[in-house]
Amino acid sequence: MPYRPRLHRRLRRRAAVTALAAVTALTAGALPASATEPAYAPGEVVVGYAPSAGGAAAQEAVAASVGAFVGGAPGAHTRILHVQPGQVRATVARLRRAPGVAFAAPNPIAHASSARATQSAPLPDDPGIRGYPGGLTSLQWNFYGPFGVNALEAWSNLAGRAPGGRGVRIAVLDTGVAYRNLGRFHRSPDFAGTKFVAPYDFVDGTPYPVDRNGHGTHVAGTIAEATDNELAVTGLAWGATIMPVRVLDSRGYGDATTIAKGIRYAVKHGAKVINMSLEFSTSVRQSEIPDITSALRYATRRGVVVVGSSGNEGEARIAYPARTSNVISVGATTDDGCLADFSNDGFGLDLVAPGGGDDADLSNDPNCHPGHHGGDIYQMTYTNSVARFGIPSGYDGTSMAAPHVTATAALVLASGVLGAKPTPGQVECRLKATARALGIPGPNRVYGYGLVDAGAATSGALPAPQCLSGAARR
């Protein structure tokens, strides 16, 4: 019997969905720009040492060899070095050549919500939900909040080159997407400005992968929903092109053979990034999904970045296919910046991204408040039928987290910060090197390399990191 993965959406019994009729304009003024706020901490370099580099004495010797001194220790193998003004870039370059150094980079300044006014990109005019406290910034905390993915800075970074990730093709392997009108199915109103290409339905064997569930539409919305169009909410890589590939049925199930076909199809039809918000049971071993393993190797050889969800069982074990070394595995965080209580973590977790839900009970993480009921992830999708669209509540899960990383990978590719044709490993390294550390020093089994930061990942001011050797690929 074939193994069938489940959706990575976790539904909670909450408020009723908001129908499209209630999605009306809400005044949202543009945030003023400021060029005075520094992007990086002056005179600071963050260096990570390989576990084999030795103890504190050896680490201090490396710092001394480049004329720096240690000013802080955010993690067991990570140090903040202080250098002379104007010597940050030169010091980073020297450290990357030093034995025992895993990575070195300037120390970027994170922006809390009150500091969003320092971003040069204005808040889009998408109204969100009428009467929602705090407007669009609070509704889409996953993009704009203090524990969001820094969307405004990312959009500003790409504005003069490839707005919203224009030119990158992203395959969404899911329950389908509401990308067109077909019989009783309708195109999502907020996909009117989104580009779609090479659709295919491997469940029914047709070229029309319309969504029967709503999950795939929600995922695709986070990646590339139309933005700044005075309707609904926003998508992170809003300029990218979506390839809808249906591999899960109306209940959200699909077998390994079908998913493998979808992966190969996406690669052959020019996808540069693949999103898989689906999981097998954590009891399934890699040896039991050889078709998918082979297809993922094929994708990597062809230069395709693959992103997958870690799973929703709250276990210390990543589910396949995200656990595969060819996939960037993504856990979920809440609006507190805490691991979501349902999110799988453990060995092999690469990154985390907003997935909504309640805080996990992590006593050593000051960001976590057990019992806190966090916000959901909002996108336009079906409400009570395939003919009605709205911005429903109740969507949280690692399914909702993965598309943030998928979209960020697409923005990195479009930005050119890694050159014309970076490898999947280089893209993964960039995402890890620019991720924001959360409440526990990392990298670690709970948050991987940290919270994905689309702004930092696409910043031309941050040098391309040396790949983190074996650490970049587990």
XYZ file of C-alpha atoms in Angstrom:
474
model
C 0.000 0.000 0.000
C 1.508 3.384 -0.989
C 2.431 5.843 1.724
C 0.190 8.881 1.667
C 1.380 12.157 3.144
C -0.935 14.492 4.986
C -1.425 18.185 4.635
C 0.696 20.410 6.811
C -2.214 22.602 7.726
C -3.363 22.425 11.319
C -6.921 23.606 11.833
C -8.218 24.964 15.104
C -11.794 25.631 16.061
C -11.876 29.390 15.968
C -13.908 32.256 14.618
C -15.967 31.803 11.483
C -14.333 32.550 8.131
C -14.566 36.027 6.695
C -16.446 36.106 3.397
C -15.161 38.107 0.463
C -17.985 40.581 0.906
C -16.395 41.618 4.190
C -12.999 42.248 2.594
C -13.279 45.990 2.093
C -10.826 48.869 2.034
C -9.186 49.827 5.295
C -7.160 53.021 5.341
C -3.460 52.186 5.644
C -0.971 55.003 5.293
C 2.423 54.379 3.767
C 5.271 54.082 6.208
C 7.727 56.952 5.921
C 11.176 56.070 4.690
C 14.388 56.743 6.545
C 17.958 56.423 5.341
C 19.553 57.109 8.714
C 19.038 53.761 10.422
C 22.153 51.551 10.013
C 21.608 48.128 8.479
C 24.437 46.570 10.506
C 25.931 47.041 13.952
C 29.005 49.283 13.449
C 32.318 47.531 13.997
C 30.800 44.105 14.718
C 31.382 40.766 13.025
C 29.551 37.515 13.827
C 31.769 34.454 13.497
C 30.771 30.810 13.845
C 33.404 28.217 14.670
C 33.314 24.588 13.625
C 32.937 22.219 16.605
C 36.459 20.945 15.854
C 37.980 24.438 16.154
C 38.787 24.032 19.854
C 37.754 25.894 22.991
C 37.616 29.531 24.008
C 41.386 29.992 23.871
C 41.559 28.804 20.273
C 38.630 30.990 19.304
C 40.204 34.050 20.904
C 43.436 33.300 19.066
C 41.586 33.379 15.755
C 40.025 36.712 16.710
C 43.412 38.146 17.693
C 44.921 37.010 14.388
C 42.610 39.384 12.518
C 42.962 42.251 14.951
C 39.618 41.782 16.673
C 38.518 41.068 20.223
C 35.580 39.039 21.508
C 32.635 41.089 22.722
C 29.901 38.512 23.206
C 28.966 34.827 22.935
C 25.410 34.302 21.618
C 26.053 30.564 21.220
C 28.474 27.800 22.110
C 30.316 28.151 18.796
C 29.336 31.707 17.877
C 31.095 34.917 18.883
C 30.583 38.622 18.254
C 33.894 40.289 17.420
C 34.650 43.999 17.662
C 36.871 45.482 14.952
C 38.099 48.919 13.969
C 35.563 51.134 12.131
C 35.712 50.545 8.404
C 37.374 47.140 8.786
C 34.262 44.936 8.923
C 34.371 43.678 5.330
C 38.120 43.060 5.377
C 37.857 41.201 8.683
C 35.003 39.046 7.373
C 37.085 38.114 4.319
C 40.082 37.137 6.459
C 37.996 35.132 8.913
C 36.413 33.099 6.135
C 39.911 31.910 5.191
C 40.902 31.114 8.769
C 41.060 27.444 9.867
C 38.160 26.336 12.041
C 35.800 29.138 10.962
C 32.415 27.900 9.703
C 31.039 31.315 8.774
C 31.668 35.027 9.234
C 29.397 37.978 8.427
C 28.540 41.515 9.525
C 26.013 41.771 12.355
C 22.695 42.904 10.807
C 20.290 44.960 12.907
C 16.865 43.363 13.362
C 13.818 45.615 13.135
C 10.977 45.468 15.650
C 7.495 46.409 14.494
C 7.874 49.973 15.724
C 10.962 50.282 13.552
C 9.193 49.277 10.357
C 8.984 52.956 9.509
C 12.696 52.812 8.719
C 12.040 50.648 5.670
C 12.022 52.411 2.312
C 9.210 50.331 0.832
C 5.731 51.562 1.805
C 3.131 49.295 3.314
C 0.933 47.953 0.471
C -2.634 49.217 0.115
C -4.164 45.737 0.506
C -6.879 46.264 3.146
C -6.873 42.916 4.975
C -10.005 42.331 7.040
C -12.323 45.188 7.922
C -11.995 46.200 11.569
C -9.023 43.951 12.316
C -7.097 45.644 15.174
C -3.851 47.077 13.843
C -4.827 46.712 10.202
C -2.704 44.870 7.661
C 0.493 44.959 9.727
C -1.148 43.062 12.577
C -3.183 40.742 10.365
C -0.095 39.704 8.389
C 2.273 39.704 11.323
C 4.119 36.967 9.447
C 5.311 39.566 6.917
C 5.463 42.825 8.880
C 5.559 42.076 12.618
C 8.583 41.859 14.920
C 8.745 38.110 14.275
C 7.827 38.331 10.604
C 10.095 37.751 7.630
C 10.994 41.415 6.946
C 8.971 41.668 3.726
C 9.199 45.441 3.277
C 12.998 45.465 3.238
C 13.053 42.554 0.781
C 10.698 44.374 -1.585
C 12.835 47.488 -1.361
C 15.984 45.473 -2.137
C 14.462 44.078 -5.328
C 12.565 47.171 -6.481
C 15.100 48.239 -9.104
C 15.988 44.770 -10.376
C 13.201 42.186 -10.211
C 10.196 43.526 -8.257
C 8.616 40.879 -6.081
C 10.850 38.154 -7.507
C 9.869 38.690 -11.118
C 11.250 36.051 -13.460
C 11.440 33.153 -10.979
C 9.210 30.127 -11.545
C 7.909 28.398 -8.393
C 6.148 25.017 -8.417
C 3.502 24.475 -5.735
C 2.975 20.729 -5.212
C -0.285 20.580 -3.312
C -4.068 20.156 -3.602
C -4.085 22.405 -6.651
C -4.519 26.159 -6.907
C -7.553 28.335 -7.660
C -5.683 29.749 -10.644
C -8.448 29.814 -13.298
C -12.166 29.555 -13.958
C -13.245 26.040 -14.882
C -16.854 24.922 -14.544
C -17.891 25.337 -10.918
C -14.346 26.375 -9.954
C -13.272 29.992 -9.971
C -10.033 31.901 -9.940
C -9.216 33.484 -6.604
C -9.906 37.239 -6.899
C -6.466 38.052 -5.469
C -4.718 35.982 -8.149
C -5.899 38.322 -10.890
C -2.413 39.794 -11.158
C -0.477 36.576 -10.484
C 1.247 34.745 -13.337
C 0.686 31.004 -13.760
C 2.470 28.582 -16.054
C 2.584 24.859 -16.971
C -0.235 23.631 -14.686
C -0.845 19.907 -14.329
C -3.028 17.595 -12.257
C -1.364 14.261 -11.438
C -4.308 13.113 -9.336
C -6.850 13.162 -12.171
C -4.382 13.175 -15.065
C -5.499 16.451 -16.615
C -3.826 19.791 -17.383
C -6.214 21.594 -15.004
C -5.037 21.362 -11.371
C -7.837 23.420 -9.856
C -7.973 23.268 -6.084
C -10.621 21.021 -4.456
C -9.535 21.756 -0.913
C -8.301 25.324 -0.360
C -4.951 24.337 1.132
C -2.945 24.740 -2.069
C -4.555 28.097 -2.793
C -3.624 29.344 0.682
C -0.013 28.168 0.257
C 0.282 29.726 -3.191
C -1.165 32.941 -1.762
C 1.593 33.281 0.813
C 4.120 32.823 -1.966
C 2.720 35.064 -4.701
C -0.698 36.578 -3.988
C -1.139 39.890 -5.789
C 0.137 42.818 -3.727
C -0.641 46.542 -3.633
C -3.900 45.992 -5.546
C -6.353 47.285 -2.915
C -7.696 43.764 -2.350
C -7.349 41.206 0.464
C -3.769 40.580 1.654
C -0.268 40.267 0.208
C 2.143 37.636 -1.123
C 5.856 37.601 -0.367
C 7.225 36.879 -3.858
C 4.316 38.636 -5.578
C 6.195 39.084 -8.863
C 7.111 35.421 -9.280
C 5.356 32.911 -11.542
C 3.465 29.986 -9.996
C 3.368 26.489 -11.482
C 0.348 24.688 -9.965
C 1.024 20.933 -9.698
C -1.748 18.882 -8.077
C -0.388 15.833 -6.241
C -2.888 15.698 -3.336
C -6.580 14.884 -3.615
C -9.552 16.814 -2.228
C -8.939 15.350 1.246
C -5.254 16.294 1.133
C -3.771 12.843 0.488
C -1.410 11.648 -2.230
C 0.940 8.711 -2.684
C 4.705 8.812 -3.041
C 4.692 7.870 -6.727
C 2.375 10.743 -7.605
C 4.460 13.231 -5.637
C 7.657 11.998 -7.305
C 6.045 12.541 -10.706
C 5.130 16.059 -9.656
C 8.716 16.829 -8.617
C 10.150 15.617 -11.916
C 7.476 17.474 -13.884
C 8.251 20.727 -12.080
C 11.965 20.381 -12.798
C 11.429 19.554 -16.473
C 9.131 22.558 -16.887
C 11.572 25.106 -15.569
C 10.762 25.492 -11.879
C 13.588 27.109 -9.919
C 11.970 26.502 -6.529
C 9.558 23.761 -5.408
C 7.284 24.034 -2.361
C 6.025 20.859 -0.679
C 3.700 21.599 2.230
C 3.018 17.919 2.868
C 4.338 15.179 5.110
C 4.485 11.457 5.621
C 4.084 9.924 9.054
C 7.272 10.308 11.094
C 7.395 6.493 11.195
C 8.042 6.385 7.429
C 11.712 5.827 6.568
C 13.558 7.215 3.572
C 14.057 3.727 2.205
C 10.270 3.477 1.863
C 9.995 6.453 -0.502
C 12.659 5.676 -3.141
C 10.718 7.400 -5.939
C 10.716 10.696 -4.056
C 14.348 10.353 -2.999
C 15.383 9.807 -6.622
C 13.250 12.711 -7.844
C 14.761 15.033 -5.240
C 18.292 14.089 -6.286
C 17.268 14.855 -9.859
C 15.945 18.264 -8.793
C 19.192 19.105 -6.996
C 21.307 18.068 -9.980
C 19.218 20.382 -12.158
C 19.740 23.313 -9.800
C 16.255 23.439 -8.253
C 15.746 24.558 -4.641
C 13.248 22.345 -2.784
C 11.493 23.417 0.426
C 9.412 21.184 2.695
C 7.470 21.312 5.955
C 8.905 19.653 9.054
C 5.582 18.190 10.215
C 2.799 18.952 12.673
C 3.021 16.226 15.319
C 5.010 18.205 17.874
C 7.691 15.519 17.773
C 11.453 15.846 17.985
C 11.742 14.274 14.568
C 11.457 15.784 11.083
C 9.028 14.073 8.733
C 9.899 13.073 5.181
C 10.245 14.399 2.567
C 11.516 17.491 4.440
C 13.992 15.305 6.307
C 15.754 14.426 3.049
C 19.120 16.151 2.636
C 17.997 17.647 -0.693
C 15.149 19.573 0.963
C 15.278 22.719 3.107
C 13.233 21.648 6.128
C 11.094 24.324 7.770
C 9.517 24.423 11.224
C 6.804 26.840 12.363
C 6.970 29.805 14.734
C 4.310 31.926 16.399
C 3.812 35.681 16.592
C 5.831 35.558 19.848
C 8.858 34.244 17.979
C 8.471 30.889 19.735
C 8.338 27.435 18.201
C 4.698 26.521 17.560
C 3.484 23.766 19.869
C 2.568 21.509 16.939
C 5.815 21.962 14.979
C 8.215 19.059 14.615
C 11.816 19.897 15.421
C 14.980 17.889 15.903
C 18.071 16.834 13.988
C 17.985 18.055 10.397
C 15.802 21.125 10.938
C 17.204 23.885 8.728
C 15.077 26.989 9.312
C 11.865 28.213 10.881
C 9.248 30.605 9.526
C 5.885 31.949 10.673
C 3.292 29.209 10.862
C 0.917 30.579 13.510
C -0.586 28.736 16.449
C 0.234 28.484 20.141
C 3.625 28.758 21.823
C 5.499 25.586 22.687
C 6.451 24.986 26.309
C 10.158 25.816 26.136
C 11.321 26.924 29.563
C 14.751 28.033 28.317
C 13.322 30.336 25.632
C 12.223 33.777 26.916
C 10.077 34.291 23.807
C 7.809 31.372 24.689
C 4.691 31.843 26.792
C 2.851 28.526 27.171
C -0.852 29.094 26.856
C -0.421 32.035 24.478
C -2.883 31.687 21.603
C -1.065 33.254 18.682
C -2.317 34.617 15.387
C -3.104 32.565 12.306
C -1.621 32.910 8.830
C -4.074 34.769 6.625
C -4.409 34.424 2.855
C -7.321 34.443 0.456
C -8.752 30.989 -0.210
C -12.058 29.111 -0.165
C -14.503 29.635 2.656
C -17.547 27.338 2.648
C -17.414 26.205 -1.007
C -15.148 26.271 -4.042
C -17.193 29.187 -5.353
C -16.704 31.472 -2.342
C -13.463 33.172 -1.362
C -12.445 35.049 1.745
C -9.685 35.390 4.321
C -10.480 32.519 6.700
C -9.092 32.027 10.172
C -7.885 28.654 11.418
C -4.945 28.210 9.062
C -1.771 27.438 10.950
C 0.830 24.725 10.545
C 4.215 23.989 9.057
C 2.357 24.061 5.738
C 1.995 27.778 6.297
C 5.656 28.166 7.323
C 7.305 26.491 4.307
C 6.008 28.946 1.660
C 7.720 31.831 3.461
C 11.058 30.114 2.874
C 10.080 29.165 -0.681
C 9.225 32.761 -1.494
C 12.411 34.029 0.150
C 14.495 31.584 -1.904
C 12.814 32.944 -5.029
C 13.585 36.517 -3.971
C 17.232 35.575 -3.398
C 17.429 34.101 -6.897
C 15.803 37.179 -8.424
C 17.990 39.585 -6.453
C 21.237 38.369 -8.004
C 23.083 38.570 -4.679
C 24.500 35.086 -5.325
C 25.193 35.619 -9.005
C 23.335 34.412 -12.067
C 23.057 30.681 -11.348
C 23.585 29.799 -7.690
C 23.329 26.166 -6.669
C 20.609 24.955 -4.296
C 23.300 24.561 -1.630
C 24.391 28.174 -2.056
C 20.817 29.411 -1.739
C 20.336 27.320 1.392
C 23.586 28.657 2.812
C 22.457 32.239 2.169
C 19.142 31.668 3.922
C 20.867 30.133 6.931
C 23.612 32.742 7.179
C 21.078 35.591 7.161
C 18.436 33.978 9.407
C 17.585 35.677 12.690
C 18.518 33.932 15.910
C 15.546 33.415 18.214
C 15.394 32.795 21.960
C 17.875 29.920 22.124
C 21.475 30.295 20.892
C 21.838 28.485 17.609
C 22.097 26.684 15.351
C 20.059 24.182 17.328
C 17.495 21.404 17.043
C 14.579 23.704 17.905
C 15.020 26.566 15.424
C 17.687 25.269 13.052
C 19.652 28.291 11.859
C 16.836 30.627 12.869
C 13.924 32.629 11.493
C 14.143 33.243 7.757
C 14.754 36.934 6.993
C 13.832 37.903 3.434
C 15.232 41.409 3.896
C 18.683 40.288 5.007
C 18.811 37.422 2.504
C 18.295 39.796 -0.440
C 20.510 42.613 0.806
C 23.348 43.519 -1.527
C 25.153 45.101 1.422
C 25.722 41.680 2.980
C 28.550 39.745 1.291
C 27.757 36.330 -0.109
C 28.732 33.862 2.644
C 31.030 30.973 2.118
C 28.911 27.870 2.229
C 28.911 26.395 5.695
C 30.577 23.194 4.459
C 28.811 20.146 5.827
C 26.756 22.289 8.167
C 24.945 23.866 5.235
C 23.680 20.439 4.165
C 23.120 18.958 7.660
